[in-house]
mmCIF file of C-alpha atoms in Angstrom:
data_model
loop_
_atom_site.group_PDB
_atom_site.id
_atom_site.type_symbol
_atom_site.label_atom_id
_atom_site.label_comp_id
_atom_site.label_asym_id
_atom_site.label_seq_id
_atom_site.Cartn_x
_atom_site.Cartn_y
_atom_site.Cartn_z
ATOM 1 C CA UNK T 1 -17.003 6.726 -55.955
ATOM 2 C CA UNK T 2 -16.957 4.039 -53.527
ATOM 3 C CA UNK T 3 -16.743 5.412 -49.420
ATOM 4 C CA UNK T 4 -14.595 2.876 -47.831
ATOM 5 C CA UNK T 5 -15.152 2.862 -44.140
ATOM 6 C CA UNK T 6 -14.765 1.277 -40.629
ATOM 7 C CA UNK T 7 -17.107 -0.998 -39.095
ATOM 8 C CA UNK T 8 -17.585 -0.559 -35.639
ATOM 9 C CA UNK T 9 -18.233 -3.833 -33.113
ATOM 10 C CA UNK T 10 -17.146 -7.334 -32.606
ATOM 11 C CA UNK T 11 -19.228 -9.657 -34.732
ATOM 12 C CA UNK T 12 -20.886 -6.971 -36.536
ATOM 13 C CA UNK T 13 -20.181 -7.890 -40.606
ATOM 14 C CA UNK T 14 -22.731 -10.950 -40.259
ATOM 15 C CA UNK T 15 -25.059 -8.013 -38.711
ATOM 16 C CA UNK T 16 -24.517 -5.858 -42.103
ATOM 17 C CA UNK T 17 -26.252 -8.614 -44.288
ATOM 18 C CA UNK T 18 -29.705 -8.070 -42.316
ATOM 19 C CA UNK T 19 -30.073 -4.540 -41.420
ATOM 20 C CA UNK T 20 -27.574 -2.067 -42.204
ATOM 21 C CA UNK T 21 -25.923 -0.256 -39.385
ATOM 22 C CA UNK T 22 -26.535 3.724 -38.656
ATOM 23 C CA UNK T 23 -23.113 5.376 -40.678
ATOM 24 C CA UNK T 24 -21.062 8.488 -38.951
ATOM 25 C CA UNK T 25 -19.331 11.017 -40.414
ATOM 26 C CA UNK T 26 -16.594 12.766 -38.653
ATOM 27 C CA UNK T 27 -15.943 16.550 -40.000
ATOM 28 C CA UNK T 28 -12.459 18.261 -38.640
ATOM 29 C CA UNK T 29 -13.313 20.264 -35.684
ATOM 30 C CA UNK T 30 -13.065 24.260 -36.142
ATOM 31 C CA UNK T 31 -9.988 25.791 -34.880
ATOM 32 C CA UNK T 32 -10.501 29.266 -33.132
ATOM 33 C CA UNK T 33 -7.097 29.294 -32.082
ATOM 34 C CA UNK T 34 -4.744 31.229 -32.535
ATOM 35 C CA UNK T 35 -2.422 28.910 -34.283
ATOM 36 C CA UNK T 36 -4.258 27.235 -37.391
ATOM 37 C CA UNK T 37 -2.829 24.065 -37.765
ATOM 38 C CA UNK T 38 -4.379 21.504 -39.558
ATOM 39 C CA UNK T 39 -3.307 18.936 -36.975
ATOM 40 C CA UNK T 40 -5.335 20.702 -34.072
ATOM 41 C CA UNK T 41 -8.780 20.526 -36.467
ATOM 42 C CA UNK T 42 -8.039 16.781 -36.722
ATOM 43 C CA UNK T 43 -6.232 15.960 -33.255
ATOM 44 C CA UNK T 44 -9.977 15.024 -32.069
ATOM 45 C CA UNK T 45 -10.733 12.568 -34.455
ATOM 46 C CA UNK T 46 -8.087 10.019 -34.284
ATOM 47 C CA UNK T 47 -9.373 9.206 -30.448
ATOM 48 C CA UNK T 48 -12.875 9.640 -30.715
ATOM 49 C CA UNK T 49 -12.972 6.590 -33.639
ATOM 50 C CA UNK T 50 -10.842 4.574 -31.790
ATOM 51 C CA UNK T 51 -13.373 4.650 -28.348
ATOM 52 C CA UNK T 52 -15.871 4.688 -31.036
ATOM 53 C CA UNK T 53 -13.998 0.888 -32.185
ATOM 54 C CA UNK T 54 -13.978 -0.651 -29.104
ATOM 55 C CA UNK T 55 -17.921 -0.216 -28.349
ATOM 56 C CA UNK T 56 -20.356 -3.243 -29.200
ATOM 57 C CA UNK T 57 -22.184 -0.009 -30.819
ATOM 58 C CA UNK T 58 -22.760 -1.418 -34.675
ATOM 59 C CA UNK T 59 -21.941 2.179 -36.608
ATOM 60 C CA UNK T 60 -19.984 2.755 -39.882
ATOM 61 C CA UNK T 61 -17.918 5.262 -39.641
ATOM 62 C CA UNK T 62 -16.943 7.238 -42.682
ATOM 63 C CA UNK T 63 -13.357 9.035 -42.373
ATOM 64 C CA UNK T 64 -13.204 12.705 -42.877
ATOM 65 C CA UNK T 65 -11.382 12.458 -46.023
ATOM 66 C CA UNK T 66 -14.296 11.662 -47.981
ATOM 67 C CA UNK T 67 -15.953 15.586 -47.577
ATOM 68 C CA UNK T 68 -13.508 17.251 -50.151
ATOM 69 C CA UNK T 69 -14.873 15.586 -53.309
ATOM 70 C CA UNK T 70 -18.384 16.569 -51.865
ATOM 71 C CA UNK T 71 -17.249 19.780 -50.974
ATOM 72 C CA UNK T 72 -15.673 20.095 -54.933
ATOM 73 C CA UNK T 73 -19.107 19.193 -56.244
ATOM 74 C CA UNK T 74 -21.282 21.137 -54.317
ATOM 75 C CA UNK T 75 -18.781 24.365 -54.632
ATOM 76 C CA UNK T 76 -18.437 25.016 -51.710
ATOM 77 C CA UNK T 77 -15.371 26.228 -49.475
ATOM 78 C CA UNK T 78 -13.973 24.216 -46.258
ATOM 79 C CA UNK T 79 -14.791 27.019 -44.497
ATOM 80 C CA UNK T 80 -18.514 26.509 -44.985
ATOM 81 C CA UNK T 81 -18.167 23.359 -42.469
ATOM 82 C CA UNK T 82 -18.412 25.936 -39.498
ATOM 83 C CA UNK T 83 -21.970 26.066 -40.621
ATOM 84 C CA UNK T 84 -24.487 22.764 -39.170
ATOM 85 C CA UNK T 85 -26.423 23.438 -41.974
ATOM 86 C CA UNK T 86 -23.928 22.514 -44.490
ATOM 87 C CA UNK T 87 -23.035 19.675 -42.051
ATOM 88 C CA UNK T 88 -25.956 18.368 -42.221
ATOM 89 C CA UNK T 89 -26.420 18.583 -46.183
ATOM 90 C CA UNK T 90 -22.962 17.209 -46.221
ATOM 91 C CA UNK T 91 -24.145 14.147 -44.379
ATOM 92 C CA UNK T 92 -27.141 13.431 -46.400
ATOM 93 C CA UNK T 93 -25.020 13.564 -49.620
ATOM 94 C CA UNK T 94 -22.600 10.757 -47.975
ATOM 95 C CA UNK T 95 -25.714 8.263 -47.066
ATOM 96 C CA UNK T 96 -24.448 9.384 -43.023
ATOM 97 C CA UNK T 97 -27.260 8.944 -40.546
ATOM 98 C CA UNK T 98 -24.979 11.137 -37.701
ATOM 99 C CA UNK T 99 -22.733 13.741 -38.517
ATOM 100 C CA UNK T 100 -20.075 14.800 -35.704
ATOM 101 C CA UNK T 101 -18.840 18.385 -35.428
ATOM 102 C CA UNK T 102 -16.920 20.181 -32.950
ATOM 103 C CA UNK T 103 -14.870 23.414 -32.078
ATOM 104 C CA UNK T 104 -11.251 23.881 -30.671
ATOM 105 C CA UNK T 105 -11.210 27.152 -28.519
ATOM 106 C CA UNK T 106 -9.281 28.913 -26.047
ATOM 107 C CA UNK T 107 -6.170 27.452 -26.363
ATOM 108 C CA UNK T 108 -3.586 28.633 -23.457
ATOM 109 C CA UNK T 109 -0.007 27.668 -23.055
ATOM 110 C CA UNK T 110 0.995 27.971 -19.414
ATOM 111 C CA UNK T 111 4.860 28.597 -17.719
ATOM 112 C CA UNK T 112 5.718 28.178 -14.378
ATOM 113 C CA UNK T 113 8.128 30.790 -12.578
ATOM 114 C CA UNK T 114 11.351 29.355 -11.524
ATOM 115 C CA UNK T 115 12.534 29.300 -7.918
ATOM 116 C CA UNK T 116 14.884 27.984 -5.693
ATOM 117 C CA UNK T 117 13.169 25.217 -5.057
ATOM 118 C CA UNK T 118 11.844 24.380 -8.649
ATOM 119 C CA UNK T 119 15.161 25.286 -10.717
ATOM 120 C CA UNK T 120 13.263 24.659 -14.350
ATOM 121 C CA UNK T 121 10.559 26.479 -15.611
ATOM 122 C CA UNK T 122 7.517 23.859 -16.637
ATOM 123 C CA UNK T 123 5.528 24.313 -20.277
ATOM 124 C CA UNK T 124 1.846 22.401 -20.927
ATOM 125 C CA UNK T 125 -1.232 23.699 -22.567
ATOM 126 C CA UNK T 126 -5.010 23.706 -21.316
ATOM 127 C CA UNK T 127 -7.981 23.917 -24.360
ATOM 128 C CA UNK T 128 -11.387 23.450 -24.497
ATOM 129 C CA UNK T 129 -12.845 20.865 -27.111
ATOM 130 C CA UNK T 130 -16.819 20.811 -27.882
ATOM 131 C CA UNK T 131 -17.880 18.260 -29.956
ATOM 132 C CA UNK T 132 -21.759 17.478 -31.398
ATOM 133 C CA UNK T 133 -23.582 14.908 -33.076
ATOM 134 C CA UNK T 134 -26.435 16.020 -35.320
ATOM 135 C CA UNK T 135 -28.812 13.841 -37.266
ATOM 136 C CA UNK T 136 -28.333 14.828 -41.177
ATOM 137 C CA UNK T 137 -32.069 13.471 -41.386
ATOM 138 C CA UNK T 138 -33.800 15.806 -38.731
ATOM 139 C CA UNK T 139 -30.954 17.842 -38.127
ATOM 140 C CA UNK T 140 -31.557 16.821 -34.157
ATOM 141 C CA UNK T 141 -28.732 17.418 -31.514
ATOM 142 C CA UNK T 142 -28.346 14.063 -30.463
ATOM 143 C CA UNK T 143 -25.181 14.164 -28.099
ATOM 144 C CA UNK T 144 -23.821 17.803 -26.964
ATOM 145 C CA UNK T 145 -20.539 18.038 -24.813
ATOM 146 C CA UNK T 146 -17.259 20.637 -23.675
ATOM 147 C CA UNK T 147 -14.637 19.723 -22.067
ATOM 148 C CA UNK T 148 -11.281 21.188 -21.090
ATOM 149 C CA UNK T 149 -8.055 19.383 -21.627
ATOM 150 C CA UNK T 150 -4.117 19.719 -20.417
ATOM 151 C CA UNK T 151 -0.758 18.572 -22.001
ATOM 152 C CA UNK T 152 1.474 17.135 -19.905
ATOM 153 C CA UNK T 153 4.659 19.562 -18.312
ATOM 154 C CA UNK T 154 7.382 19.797 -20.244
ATOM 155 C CA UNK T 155 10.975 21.553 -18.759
ATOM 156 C CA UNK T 156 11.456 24.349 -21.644
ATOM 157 C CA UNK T 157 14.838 23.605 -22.669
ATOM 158 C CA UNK T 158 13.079 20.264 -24.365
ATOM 159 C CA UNK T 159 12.178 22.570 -27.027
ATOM 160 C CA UNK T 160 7.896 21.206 -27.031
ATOM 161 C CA UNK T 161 6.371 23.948 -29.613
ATOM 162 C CA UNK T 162 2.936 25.288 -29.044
ATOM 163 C CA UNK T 163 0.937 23.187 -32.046
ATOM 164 C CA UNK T 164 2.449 20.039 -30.126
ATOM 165 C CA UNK T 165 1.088 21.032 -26.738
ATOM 166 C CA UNK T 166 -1.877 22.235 -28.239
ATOM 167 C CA UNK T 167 -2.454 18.489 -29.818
ATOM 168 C CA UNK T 168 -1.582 17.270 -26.883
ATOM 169 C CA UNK T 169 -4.164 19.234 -24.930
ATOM 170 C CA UNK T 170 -6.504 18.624 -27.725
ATOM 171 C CA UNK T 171 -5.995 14.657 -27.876
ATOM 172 C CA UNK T 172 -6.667 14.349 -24.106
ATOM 173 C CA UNK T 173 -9.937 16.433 -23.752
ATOM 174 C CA UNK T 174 -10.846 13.965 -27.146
ATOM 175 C CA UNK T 175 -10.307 11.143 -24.734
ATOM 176 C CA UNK T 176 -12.888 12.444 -22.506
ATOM 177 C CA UNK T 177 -15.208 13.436 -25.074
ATOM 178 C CA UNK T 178 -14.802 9.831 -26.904
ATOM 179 C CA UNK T 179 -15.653 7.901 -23.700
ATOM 180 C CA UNK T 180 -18.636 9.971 -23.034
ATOM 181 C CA UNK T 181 -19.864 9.702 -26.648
ATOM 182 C CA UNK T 182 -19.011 6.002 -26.404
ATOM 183 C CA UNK T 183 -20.892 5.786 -23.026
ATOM 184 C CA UNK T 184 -24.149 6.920 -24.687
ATOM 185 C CA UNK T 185 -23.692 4.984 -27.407
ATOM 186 C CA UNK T 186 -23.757 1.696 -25.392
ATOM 187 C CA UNK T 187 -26.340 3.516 -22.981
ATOM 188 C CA UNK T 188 -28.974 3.902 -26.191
ATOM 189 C CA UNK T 189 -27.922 0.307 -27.597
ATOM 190 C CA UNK T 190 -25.859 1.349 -30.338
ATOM 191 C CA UNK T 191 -28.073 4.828 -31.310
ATOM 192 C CA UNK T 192 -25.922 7.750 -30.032
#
């Protein structure tokens, strides 16, 4: 089974024919909310490959969908992604050299009060992302972060459910996670 992926950096297929870069394997982040939506497990990946694209870091990435046959043949349930461990395993089977993990938690949706002054009452959402890169070789920590992030504030009567202000909150504490992963990156020339 061939694993397509993305190549990361400008100028970087002539690179590939010497040395091969380091590949990275994004696993959907854990959701301890409340709601279980699939989209919040995988709201942090979307902008944490796209920082990961505009660095001169040369990585392949390798897309999440890849873990399920991997998964099938080792017997083992998605659930069992919660563990590093497995992670880890999971990232030597796929040839990855980093594997990055993470956890959505504490997921709040907030309403303001209305007043005389402030006629509409206000929705948005706060959560806190953690993400971590692990080494499937040595199974070292190699980049460690938490950060909280907040939808934007919606008047109620636009009808914004609480999985799409959850994303939303999700998707911009991603941001801030994806520029500090993307910082080291460039920081360690290209190792994260």
């Amino acid at each position: 089974m061939a694993i397509t992926s993305l190549i990361l950096g400008l100028g970087l297929a002539s690179q590939l024919s010497v040395s091969p870069s380091p590949r990275m394997l994004f696993i959907p982040f854990e959701n301890q909310l409340k709601d279980q939506s699939q989209s919040i497990s995988l709201a942090p990946l979307d902008p944490i490959q796209s920082h990961l694209l505009q660095t001169p870091a040369p990585l392949q990435l390798i897309d999440h969908r890849q873990i399920q046959p991997v998964l099938e043949q080792l017997k083992l349930e998605p659930d069992a992604l919660k563990d590093p461990q497995v992670a880890q395993r999971i990232g030597k089977v796929l040839n990855a050299r980093y594997v990055l993990t993470g956890t959505v938690r504490s997921g709040k949706i907030h309403t303001s009060a209305t007043t005389t002054r402030q006629r509409t009452a206000y929705s948005w959402a706060t959560t806190e992302v953690s993400a971590r890169l692990i080494d499937s070789q040595t199974g070292e920590l190699h980049f460690a972060s938490t950060v909280t992030g907040q939808s934007e504030r919606y008047p109620n009567w636009q009808g914004s459910t609480y999985t799409s202000l959850i994303v939303e909150a999700v998707h911009q504490a991603s941001e801030q996670l994806a520029q500090k992963l993307a910082a080291q990156a460039i920081h360690t020339g290209g190792t994260p």
